[in-house]
Amino acid sequence: MLQEAAREGYDCIIVGAGHGGAQAAASLRQFGFAGSIALIGAEPEMPYDRPALSKDYLAGKKTFDRMYLRPTDFWSARNIVLRRGRRVEVVDPSSKTITLDDSTNVSYGSLIWAAGGAPRALTCDGHNLSGIFYIRNKADCDALIAALPKAKSAVVIGGGFIGLEAAAILRGFGTEVTVVEALNRLLSRVAGEPVSRFYEQEHRRHGVEIRLSAGVQSIAGKNGRVSGVRLNTGETIAADLLIVGIGIIPSVLPLLIAGAEGGNGVNVDEFCRTSLADIYCVGDCACMTRGSGIRIESVQNASDQAITAARAICGELKPYDAVPWFWSNQYDLKLQTIGLNAGYDATILRGDPATRSFSLVYMKSGTVIALDCINMPRDYVQGRKLVETGARIDPTSLADTSLSLKDLVRQ
Ligand SMILES: Cc1cc2nc3c(=O)[nH]c(=O)nc-3n(C[C@H](O)[C@H](O)[C@H](O)COP(=O)(O)OP(=O)(O)OC[C@H]3O[C@@H](n4cnc5c(N)ncnc54)[C@H](O)[C@@H]3O)c2cc1C
């Protein structure tokens, strides 16, 4: 007698086994979720620390086995089914079923979409040549690492954090590096002018060539391989390889096709709920429509949104209200950011950039909204309170480094 195969299903399915997905699975169990959980990720690896890719891993200072987010037996010990190397292609909210890239259908009670984003790709002439690298996952990074020994020169397209971290590491290997940035300063999307100019100076000091206000017209090639970059300024920069760091496209197509509201990622409310019943979205691909009203790409955001979604699934509706933080390592410089500087109308410099240890305080309507602290861990720790409380502090006191931020909080 023919028997219908039992349909696979889980009480909660998490799509994407990166920072947000791994945290969501761990938090569900932590908050007492007793149902079945599947964590499905497209990458073949166990969940790992993505920021390390453009830092210690690329530099050869950290082996991959030290980058796992949790011990390898963590998932089975908590009865979490970790399915690696599988992509979710279709979401059907009416039957509460997803379809994987091997055509398996799996049903869910709740779904947490934590699929991150894919690197924005070059589209200009020459974009298909070999020797063009992106850094989003381990495979990308391994391909770059394999190509580096043969490369004398590299062009980094995009003067954001990932491009600049890679540039710093390549200089450490002795590679000639040119950074090409379309806007008129580095880090323009994320940092104020003094921070941008400081990093520009540091990179130049380490021998990095920098082209600002320079668009890429096409990629030059020879025998199918990259040989350089033609800029719209008329200049051609010779290079053995290219690293492209021009942002990401949120990986949300299956959710949008399923009818989720969104555009720049998928829209979520303060509990990380999408417009589709029982479907949550967290991390790089979630656009919070209340509070900050934006999509944030950071480990902190992915982890804290995952906790919010897990709580909501466990019946505790606690709005997401974390204070954002971020970091970047370049050379011996550690940048730590607290708060979001979106919409700032004034900045105050604490300390002298020439000492390579200073902070930039971002103000909006007279209140402190964020700080970038460069080799200033004390300001970073103490500045959190100023951001949390939206402190109103006079600019002269803020600029005075003989006053600690802790003292200013007390005042
Ligand atoms: C090189 C690099 C350096 C960074 N440095 C920093 C830093 O210093 N500080 C910081 O705060 N942040 C940093 N970030 C950003 C940070 O890593 C991300 O914000 C964070 O990983 C977001 O977590 P996430 O869970 O949203 O996405 P991810 O961690 O990207 O995880 C998403 C996962 O989903 C998988 N996936 C995608 N589509 C599907 C699908 N359809 N089905 C199944 N699986 C799918 C992906 O393969 C991926 O494994 C860095 C990012 C990169 C790439």
Coordinates of N, CA, C and O and ligand atoms in Angstrom, one line a residue, residues 15-21 40-43 50-51 53-55 86-88 113-117 135-136 162 165 251 282-285 297-300 302 325-328, ligand 1:
V15 N 15.6 31.0 9.0 CA 16.3 31.0 7.7 C 17.5 31.9 7.8 O 17.4 33.1 8.0
G16 N 18.7 31.3 7.6 CA 19.9 32.0 7.7 C 20.6 31.7 9.0 O 20.1 32.0 10.1
A17 N 21.8 31.1 8.9 CA 22.5 30.6 10.1 C 23.7 31.5 10.4 O 24.8 31.1 10.6
G18 N 23.5 32.8 10.3 CA 24.5 33.8 10.6 C 24.3 34.4 12.0 O 23.8 33.7 12.9
H19 N 24.7 35.6 12.2 CA 24.7 36.2 13.5 C 23.2 36.2 14.1 O 23.0 35.8 15.2
G20 N 22.3 36.7 13.3 CA 20.9 36.8 13.7 C 20.3 35.5 13.9 O 19.6 35.2 15.0
G21 N 20.4 34.6 12.9 CA 19.8 33.3 13.0 C 20.3 32.4 14.2 O 19.5 31.8 14.9
I40 N 18.2 26.9 9.3 CA 18.6 26.5 7.9 C 19.5 27.5 7.3 O 19.1 28.7 7.2
G41 N 20.7 27.2 6.9 CA 21.6 28.2 6.3 C 22.2 27.8 5.0 O 22.5 26.6 4.8
A42 N 22.4 28.7 4.2 CA 23.0 28.5 2.8 C 24.4 28.1 2.9 O 24.9 27.4 2.0
E43 N 25.2 28.6 3.9 CA 26.6 28.3 3.9 C 26.9 26.9 4.5 O 26.1 26.5 5.3
R50 N 31.3 36.6 11.5 CA 31.5 37.2 10.1 C 32.5 38.4 10.1 O 33.4 38.5 9.3
P51 N 32.4 39.3 11.1 CA 33.4 40.4 11.1 C 34.8 40.0 11.1 O 35.7 40.8 10.5
L53 N 36.2 38.0 9.3 CA 36.7 37.7 7.9 C 37.6 38.8 7.4 O 38.6 38.5 6.8
S54 N 37.2 40.1 7.6 CA 38.0 41.2 7.0 C 39.0 41.7 8.0 O 39.6 42.8 7.8
K55 N 39.2 40.9 9.1 CA 40.1 41.4 10.1 C 41.1 40.2 10.3 O 41.9 40.0 9.4
R86 N 21.9 24.7 2.6 CA 20.6 24.7 2.0 C 20.0 26.1 2.0 O 20.0 26.8 3.0
R87 N 19.5 26.4 0.8 CA 18.9 27.7 0.6 C 17.4 27.6 0.6 O 16.9 26.7 0.0
V88 N 16.7 28.5 1.2 CA 15.3 28.6 1.2 C 14.9 29.4 0.0 O 15.3 30.6 -0.1
W113 N 13.1 35.1 9.6 CA 14.0 35.3 8.4 C 15.2 36.1 8.8 O 15.1 37.2 9.2
A114 N 16.4 35.5 8.7 CA 17.6 36.1 9.1 C 18.7 35.9 8.0 O 19.8 35.4 8.3
A115 N 18.3 36.2 6.8 CA 19.2 35.8 5.6 C 20.2 36.9 5.3 O 20.9 36.7 4.3
G116 N 20.3 38.0 6.0 CA 21.4 38.9 5.8 C 21.3 39.6 4.4 O 20.3 40.0 4.0
G117 N 22.5 39.7 3.8 CA 22.5 40.3 2.4 C 23.6 39.8 1.6 O 24.5 39.1 2.1
I135 N 33.9 40.4 -0.1 CA 34.1 39.7 1.2 C 32.8 39.7 2.0 O 32.4 40.6 2.7
R136 N 32.0 38.6 1.8 CA 30.8 38.5 2.6 C 30.8 37.2 3.4 O 30.3 37.1 4.5
I162 N 34.5 47.7 5.3 CA 35.0 46.5 4.8 C 36.2 46.7 3.9 O 37.3 46.1 4.0
E165 N 39.2 48.0 6.0 CA 39.8 47.0 6.8 C 40.7 46.1 5.9 O 41.8 45.7 6.2
S251 N 18.9 40.1 1.5 CA 18.4 38.9 0.8 C 17.0 38.6 1.3 O 16.8 37.8 2.3
V282 N 14.9 39.6 11.0 CA 15.9 40.2 11.9 C 17.2 40.5 11.1 O 17.5 39.8 10.1
G283 N 18.0 41.4 11.6 CA 19.4 41.5 11.2 C 19.5 42.5 9.9 O 18.7 43.3 9.7
D284 N 20.5 42.2 9.1 CA 20.8 43.1 8.0 C 19.7 43.3 7.0 O 19.6 44.2 6.3
C285 N 18.8 42.3 7.0 CA 17.7 42.4 6.0 C 16.4 42.9 6.6 O 15.4 43.0 5.9
E297 N 23.2 47.5 9.6 CA 24.1 46.3 9.4 C 25.1 46.2 10.5 O 26.2 46.9 10.4
S298 N 24.8 45.5 11.5 CA 25.8 45.3 12.6 C 25.5 44.0 13.3 O 24.3 43.5 13.4
V299 N 26.5 43.5 14.0 CA 26.3 42.3 14.8 C 25.3 42.6 15.9 O 24.4 41.8 16.3
Q300 N 25.5 43.7 16.6 CA 24.7 44.1 17.7 C 23.2 44.1 17.3 O 22.3 43.5 18.0
A302 N 21.7 42.6 14.7 CA 21.2 41.3 14.3 C 21.0 40.5 15.6 O 19.9 39.8 15.7
W325 N 25.7 49.6 18.7 CA 27.1 49.8 18.8 C 27.8 49.0 17.7 O 27.2 48.1 17.1
F326 N 29.0 49.4 17.4 CA 29.7 48.9 16.3 C 31.2 49.0 16.5 O 31.6 49.8 17.4
W327 N 32.0 48.3 15.8 CA 33.4 48.5 15.9 C 34.1 48.2 14.5 O 33.5 47.6 13.6
S328 N 35.3 48.8 14.4 CA 36.1 48.4 13.2 C 37.6 48.5 13.6 O 38.0 49.4 14.3
Ligands
LIG1 C1 33.7 41.3 6.1 C2 32.6 41.8 7.1 C3 33.1 42.6 8.2 C4 32.2 43.1 9.1 N1 32.6 43.7 10.2 C5 31.7 44.1 11.2 C6 32.2 44.7 12.4 O1 33.3 45.0 12.6 N2 31.2 45.0 13.3 C7 29.9 44.8 13.1 O2 29.1 45.1 14.0 N3 29.4 44.2 12.0 C8 30.3 43.9 11.0 N4 29.9 43.3 9.8 C9 28.4 43.2 9.6 C10 27.9 42.0 10.3 O3 28.7 40.8 10.0 C11 26.5 41.8 9.9 O4 25.7 42.9 10.3 C12 25.9 40.6 10.6 O5 26.5 39.4 10.2 C13 24.4 40.5 10.2 O6 23.8 39.3 10.7 P1 22.6 38.6 9.9 O7 22.3 37.4 10.7 O8 21.6 39.6 9.6 O9 23.3 38.2 8.5 P2 24.5 37.2 8.3 O10 25.4 37.1 9.4 O11 25.0 37.6 6.9 O12 23.8 35.8 8.0 C14 22.9 35.5 7.0 C15 23.0 34.1 6.6 O13 21.9 33.7 5.8 C16 22.3 32.9 4.7 N5 21.3 33.0 3.7 C17 21.0 34.0 2.8 N6 19.9 33.7 2.1 C18 19.5 32.5 2.5 C19 18.4 31.6 2.1 N7 17.6 32.0 1.1 N8 18.3 30.5 2.7 C20 19.1 30.1 3.7 N9 20.2 30.8 4.1 C21 20.3 32.0 3.5 C22 23.6 33.5 4.4 O14 24.4 32.6 3.6 C23 24.2 33.8 5.7 O15 24.9 32.7 6.2 C24 30.8 42.8 8.9 C25 30.3 42.1 7.8 C26 31.3 41.6 6.9 C27 30.8 40.9 5.7

